[in-house]
PDB file of C-alpha atoms and ligand atoms in Angstrom:
ATOM      1  CA  MET N   1      19.365  14.115 -80.927  1.00  0.00           C
ATOM      2  CA  VAL N   2      22.212  12.077 -82.266  1.00  0.00           C
ATOM      3  CA  VAL N   3      21.806   9.978 -85.969  1.00  0.00           C
ATOM      4  CA  TYR N   4      23.519   7.746 -86.484  1.00  0.00           C
ATOM      5  CA  GLU N   5      24.980   6.816 -90.197  1.00  0.00           C
ATOM      6  CA  ALA N   6      27.005   3.643 -91.020  1.00  0.00           C
ATOM      7  CA  ILE N   7      29.498   2.775 -93.196  1.00  0.00           C
ATOM      8  CA  THR N   8      28.425   0.763 -96.105  1.00  0.00           C
ATOM      9  CA  PHE N   9      29.426  -3.243 -96.137  1.00  0.00           C
ATOM     10  CA  PHE N  10      32.185  -2.325 -99.021  1.00  0.00           C
ATOM     11  CA  GLU N  11      33.776   0.005 -96.489  1.00  0.00           C
ATOM     12  CA  PHE N  12      33.245  -2.088 -93.477  1.00  0.00           C
ATOM     13  CA  GLN N  13      34.884  -5.153 -95.690  1.00  0.00           C
ATOM     14  CA  LYS N  14      37.641  -3.260 -96.570  1.00  0.00           C
ATOM     15  CA  LYS N  15      38.409  -1.829 -92.901  1.00  0.00           C
ATOM     16  CA  TYR N  16      37.887  -5.273 -91.250  1.00  0.00           C
ATOM     17  CA  TYR N  17      38.921  -8.371 -93.288  1.00  0.00           C
ATOM     18  CA  SER N  18      41.204  -9.664 -90.732  1.00  0.00           C
ATOM     19  CA  ASP N  19      41.671 -10.059 -87.585  1.00  0.00           C
ATOM     20  CA  GLU N  20      44.800  -8.049 -87.342  1.00  0.00           C
ATOM     21  CA  LEU N  21      43.082  -5.280 -88.448  1.00  0.00           C
ATOM     22  CA  CYS N  22      39.789  -5.287 -85.934  1.00  0.00           C
ATOM     23  CA  ARG N  23      42.757  -5.745 -83.632  1.00  0.00           C
ATOM     24  CA  ASN N  24      43.965  -2.624 -84.494  1.00  0.00           C
ATOM     25  CA  LYS N  25      40.584  -0.934 -84.169  1.00  0.00           C
ATOM     26  CA  LEU N  26      39.656  -2.302 -80.808  1.00  0.00           C
ATOM     27  CA  PHE N  27      43.382  -0.872 -79.697  1.00  0.00           C
ATOM     28  CA  LYS N  28      42.219   2.540 -80.635  1.00  0.00           C
ATOM     29  CA  MET N  29      39.337   2.200 -79.094  1.00  0.00           C
ATOM     30  CA  ARG N  30      40.906   1.662 -75.455  1.00  0.00           C
ATOM     31  CA  TRP N  31      43.531   4.092 -75.725  1.00  0.00           C
ATOM     32  CA  SER N  32      42.696   6.795 -78.280  1.00  0.00           C
ATOM     33  CA  ASP N  33      45.351   8.907 -77.315  1.00  0.00           C
ATOM     34  CA  GLY N  34      47.825   6.025 -77.145  1.00  0.00           C
ATOM     35  CA  PHE N  35      48.630   2.886 -74.804  1.00  0.00           C
ATOM     36  CA  ILE N  36      49.046   3.787 -71.203  1.00  0.00           C
ATOM     37  CA  CYS N  37      49.260   0.577 -69.128  1.00  0.00           C
ATOM     38  CA  PRO N  38      46.498   0.110 -66.728  1.00  0.00           C
ATOM     39  CA  HIS N  39      48.813  -1.178 -63.165  1.00  0.00           C
ATOM     40  CA  CYS N  40      51.177   1.711 -63.627  1.00  0.00           C
ATOM     41  CA  GLY N  41      50.287   4.303 -66.278  1.00  0.00           C
ATOM     42  CA  ASN N  42      53.067   4.477 -68.674  1.00  0.00           C
ATOM     43  CA  LYS N  43      52.310   4.700 -72.363  1.00  0.00           C
ATOM     44  CA  THR N  44      55.480   2.238 -73.678  1.00  0.00           C
ATOM     45  CA  TYR N  45      55.072  -0.967 -74.193  1.00  0.00           C
ATOM     46  CA  SER N  46      55.818  -3.836 -76.880  1.00  0.00           C
ATOM     47  CA  PHE N  47      53.268  -6.334 -78.879  1.00  0.00           C
ATOM     48  CA  HIS N  48      53.691  -9.791 -78.454  1.00  0.00           C
ATOM     49  CA  SER N  49      51.659 -11.437 -81.439  1.00  0.00           C
ATOM     50  CA  THR N  50      52.330 -14.767 -80.126  1.00  0.00           C
ATOM     51  CA  ARG N  51      49.225 -14.786 -77.478  1.00  0.00           C
ATOM     52  CA  ASN N  52      47.799 -10.852 -79.059  1.00  0.00           C
ATOM     53  CA  LEU N  53      48.777  -8.499 -75.581  1.00  0.00           C
ATOM     54  CA  TYR N  54      50.228  -5.791 -75.059  1.00  0.00           C
ATOM     55  CA  GLN N  55      53.846  -5.509 -72.890  1.00  0.00           C
ATOM     56  CA  CYS N  56      54.363  -2.776 -70.534  1.00  0.00           C
ATOM     57  CA  LYS N  57      57.678  -1.973 -70.461  1.00  0.00           C
ATOM     58  CA  LYS N  58      58.172  -0.715 -67.393  1.00  0.00           C
ATOM     59  CA  CYS N  59      56.020  -2.994 -64.914  1.00  0.00           C
ATOM     60  CA  LYS N  60      55.809  -5.900 -67.312  1.00  0.00           C
ATOM     61  CA  TYR N  61      52.305  -6.235 -67.172  1.00  0.00           C
ATOM     62  CA  GLN N  62      50.246  -7.727 -70.350  1.00  0.00           C
ATOM     63  CA  ALA N  63      47.505  -5.847 -71.232  1.00  0.00           C
ATOM     64  CA  SER N  64      45.057  -6.876 -73.999  1.00  0.00           C
ATOM     65  CA  VAL N  65      42.491  -5.188 -76.083  1.00  0.00           C
ATOM     66  CA  THR N  66      39.836  -8.105 -75.336  1.00  0.00           C
ATOM     67  CA  SER N  67      39.744  -8.356 -71.424  1.00  0.00           C
ATOM     68  CA  GLY N  68      37.041  -7.331 -70.149  1.00  0.00           C
ATOM     69  CA  THR N  69      34.798  -7.364 -73.380  1.00  0.00           C
ATOM     70  CA  ILE N  70      32.685  -9.776 -75.245  1.00  0.00           C
ATOM     71  CA  PHE N  71      35.441 -10.689 -77.625  1.00  0.00           C
ATOM     72  CA  HIS N  72      37.886 -12.207 -74.600  1.00  0.00           C
ATOM     73  CA  LYS N  73      38.834 -15.141 -74.898  1.00  0.00           C
ATOM     74  CA  THR N  74      37.135 -16.190 -77.802  1.00  0.00           C
ATOM     75  CA  ARG N  75      38.231 -18.805 -80.328  1.00  0.00           C
ATOM     76  CA  VAL N  76      35.957 -17.618 -83.366  1.00  0.00           C
ATOM     77  CA  SER N  77      37.823 -15.128 -85.539  1.00  0.00           C
ATOM     78  CA  LEU N  78      37.055 -10.971 -85.290  1.00  0.00           C
ATOM     79  CA  VAL N  79      36.601 -10.147 -88.240  1.00  0.00           C
ATOM     80  CA  LYS N  80      32.965 -12.668 -87.851  1.00  0.00           C
ATOM     81  CA  TRP N  81      32.628 -10.861 -84.880  1.00  0.00           C
ATOM     82  CA  PHE N  82      32.538  -7.454 -86.327  1.00  0.00           C
ATOM     83  CA  TRP N  83      30.635  -9.092 -89.110  1.00  0.00           C
ATOM     84  CA  ILE N  84      27.977  -9.868 -86.866  1.00  0.00           C
ATOM     85  CA  ILE N  85      27.974  -6.105 -85.081  1.00  0.00           C
ATOM     86  CA  TYR N  86      27.730  -5.065 -88.633  1.00  0.00           C
ATOM     87  CA  LEU N  87      24.361  -6.788 -89.489  1.00  0.00           C
ATOM     88  CA  LEU N  88      22.806  -6.833 -86.574  1.00  0.00           C
ATOM     89  CA  ASN N  89      22.779  -3.427 -87.011  1.00  0.00           C
ATOM     90  CA  SER N  90      21.965  -2.283 -90.027  1.00  0.00           C
ATOM     91  CA  ASP N  91      19.318  -3.674 -90.420  1.00  0.00           C
ATOM     92  CA  LYS N  92      16.075  -2.618 -88.644  1.00  0.00           C
ATOM     93  CA  ARG N  93      13.874  -5.676 -89.489  1.00  0.00           C
ATOM     94  CA  GLY N  94      16.679  -7.788 -87.447  1.00  0.00           C
ATOM     95  CA  ILE N  95      18.472 -10.843 -88.738  1.00  0.00           C
ATOM     96  CA  SER N  96      17.993 -14.154 -88.289  1.00  0.00           C
ATOM     97  CA  ILE N  97      20.616 -16.420 -85.443  1.00  0.00           C
ATOM     98  CA  LEU N  98      20.022 -19.086 -88.772  1.00  0.00           C
ATOM     99  CA  GLU N  99      20.841 -16.556 -91.095  1.00  0.00           C
ATOM    100  CA  VAL N 100      24.175 -15.094 -89.482  1.00  0.00           C
ATOM    101  CA  SER N 101      25.387 -18.675 -88.871  1.00  0.00           C
ATOM    102  CA  LYS N 102      24.868 -19.474 -92.740  1.00  0.00           C
ATOM    103  CA  LYS N 103      26.308 -16.126 -93.820  1.00  0.00           C
ATOM    104  CA  LEU N 104      29.712 -16.722 -91.721  1.00  0.00           C
ATOM    105  CA  GLU N 105      29.806 -20.124 -91.625  1.00  0.00           C
ATOM    106  CA  LEU N 106      29.156 -20.374 -87.551  1.00  0.00           C
ATOM    107  CA  ARG N 107      27.527 -22.819 -85.880  1.00  0.00           C
ATOM    108  CA  TYR N 108      24.032 -22.185 -84.790  1.00  0.00           C
ATOM    109  CA  ALA N 109      24.863 -22.665 -81.196  1.00  0.00           C
ATOM    110  CA  THR N 110      28.097 -20.517 -81.398  1.00  0.00           C
ATOM    111  CA  ALA N 111      26.074 -17.929 -83.805  1.00  0.00           C
ATOM    112  CA  TRP N 112      23.659 -17.716 -80.881  1.00  0.00           C
ATOM    113  CA  THR N 113      25.789 -17.138 -78.001  1.00  0.00           C
ATOM    114  CA  MET N 114      27.674 -14.256 -79.754  1.00  0.00           C
ATOM    115  CA  MET N 115      24.787 -12.701 -80.772  1.00  0.00           C
ATOM    116  CA  HIS N 116      23.790 -12.869 -77.577  1.00  0.00           C
ATOM    117  CA  LYS N 117      26.355 -11.528 -76.265  1.00  0.00           C
ATOM    118  CA  ILE N 118      26.755  -8.586 -78.365  1.00  0.00           C
ATOM    119  CA  ARG N 119      23.287  -7.684 -76.940  1.00  0.00           C
ATOM    120  CA  GLU N 120      23.677  -7.755 -73.874  1.00  0.00           C
ATOM    121  CA  GLY N 121      27.127  -5.467 -75.204  1.00  0.00           C
ATOM    122  CA  MET N 122      25.295  -3.226 -76.795  1.00  0.00           C
ATOM    123  CA  SER N 123      22.627  -2.685 -74.009  1.00  0.00           C
ATOM    124  CA  ASP N 124      26.056  -2.446 -71.256  1.00  0.00           C
ATOM    125  CA  ARG N 125      26.418   1.214 -70.243  1.00  0.00           C
ATOM    126  CA  ASP N 126      29.244   0.359 -68.308  1.00  0.00           C
ATOM    127  CA  SER N 127      31.114  -1.539 -70.809  1.00  0.00           C
ATOM    128  CA  LYS N 128      34.760  -0.216 -71.655  1.00  0.00           C
ATOM    129  CA  TYR N 129      33.860  -0.055 -75.570  1.00  0.00           C
ATOM    130  CA  ASP N 130      30.659   1.663 -76.955  1.00  0.00           C
ATOM    131  CA  LEU N 131      30.268  -1.601 -79.556  1.00  0.00           C
ATOM    132  CA  LEU N 132      29.109   0.662 -81.844  1.00  0.00           C
ATOM    133  CA  GLY N 133      32.617   2.021 -82.587  1.00  0.00           C
ATOM    134  CA  VAL N 134      33.236  -0.260 -84.766  1.00  0.00           C
ATOM    135  CA  LEU N 135      31.044   0.165 -86.722  1.00  0.00           C
ATOM    136  CA  ASP N 136      32.728   3.352 -87.243  1.00  0.00           C
ATOM    137  CA  MET N 137      28.991   5.169 -87.967  1.00  0.00           C
ATOM    138  CA  ASN N 138      29.298   9.260 -88.627  1.00  0.00           C
ATOM    139  CA  GLU N 139      27.522  11.175 -85.222  1.00  0.00           C
ATOM    140  CA  THR N 140      25.376  13.970 -86.732  1.00  0.00           C
ATOM    141  CA  PHE N 141      23.820  16.051 -84.370  1.00  0.00           C
ATOM    142  CA  ILE N 142      20.191  17.535 -84.504  1.00  0.00           C
ATOM    143  CA  GLY N 143      19.471  20.642 -82.070  1.00  0.00           C
ATOM    144  CA  SER N 144      21.179  20.486 -78.539  1.00  0.00           C
ATOM    145  CA  SER N 145      24.502  18.930 -78.398  1.00  0.00           C
ATOM    146  CA  SER N 146      25.262  19.100 -74.963  1.00  0.00           C
ATOM    147  CA  GLU N 147      23.616  16.255 -73.643  1.00  0.00           C
ATOM    148  CA  GLY N 148      26.780  14.568 -74.815  1.00  0.00           C
ATOM    149  CA  LYS N 149      27.095  10.853 -75.010  1.00  0.00           C
TER     150      LYS N 149
HETATM  151 ZN1   ZN F 201      53.069  -1.125 -66.357  1.00  0.00          ZN
END
C-alpha cells in the first residue's frame, strides 16, 4: 500500500511560481533520464523558447512537453493548472468550481473545463503523465512494495 504525503502550500508556491518552472517539471516527468527524441531516439536537442518546443538536433523533430496531455494547447498559464491539481488533491472534502475560479482568477467556464480535464487525466491509466507527479508527493510504502506503481 502506498501512502502519499503532499508538499505544503509554501513548498508548492516556491517550486512552481512561473510557467518555466512548471514546464521544467513536465520535462523531467516526460524525460526522466534526459531528452529522447520520440521520432529517432537521439538525445541532443535545442530549445525554442518562442513556441516552447524541444527540437531534435538530428532529425529536427519538434517535441513538446504538453502534447498528448491535458495541458495541450492551453491558453491558461501552467502555474494555474498546477495550482488546480494541487487544490483538488490537498483537500479531501473537494473544492468547488466557483472557489477555484475565484482563487485563481479564472472564468467559471474555464475553471470548469480545466477541472474536468484534470479529473479525467487523473483517472486515465494510459496517460503519459501521472498528474499527481506535479505535486511531488512523497511515496511511503507500507507492507509489500512488490505491486509496483
Ligand atoms: Zn530525432
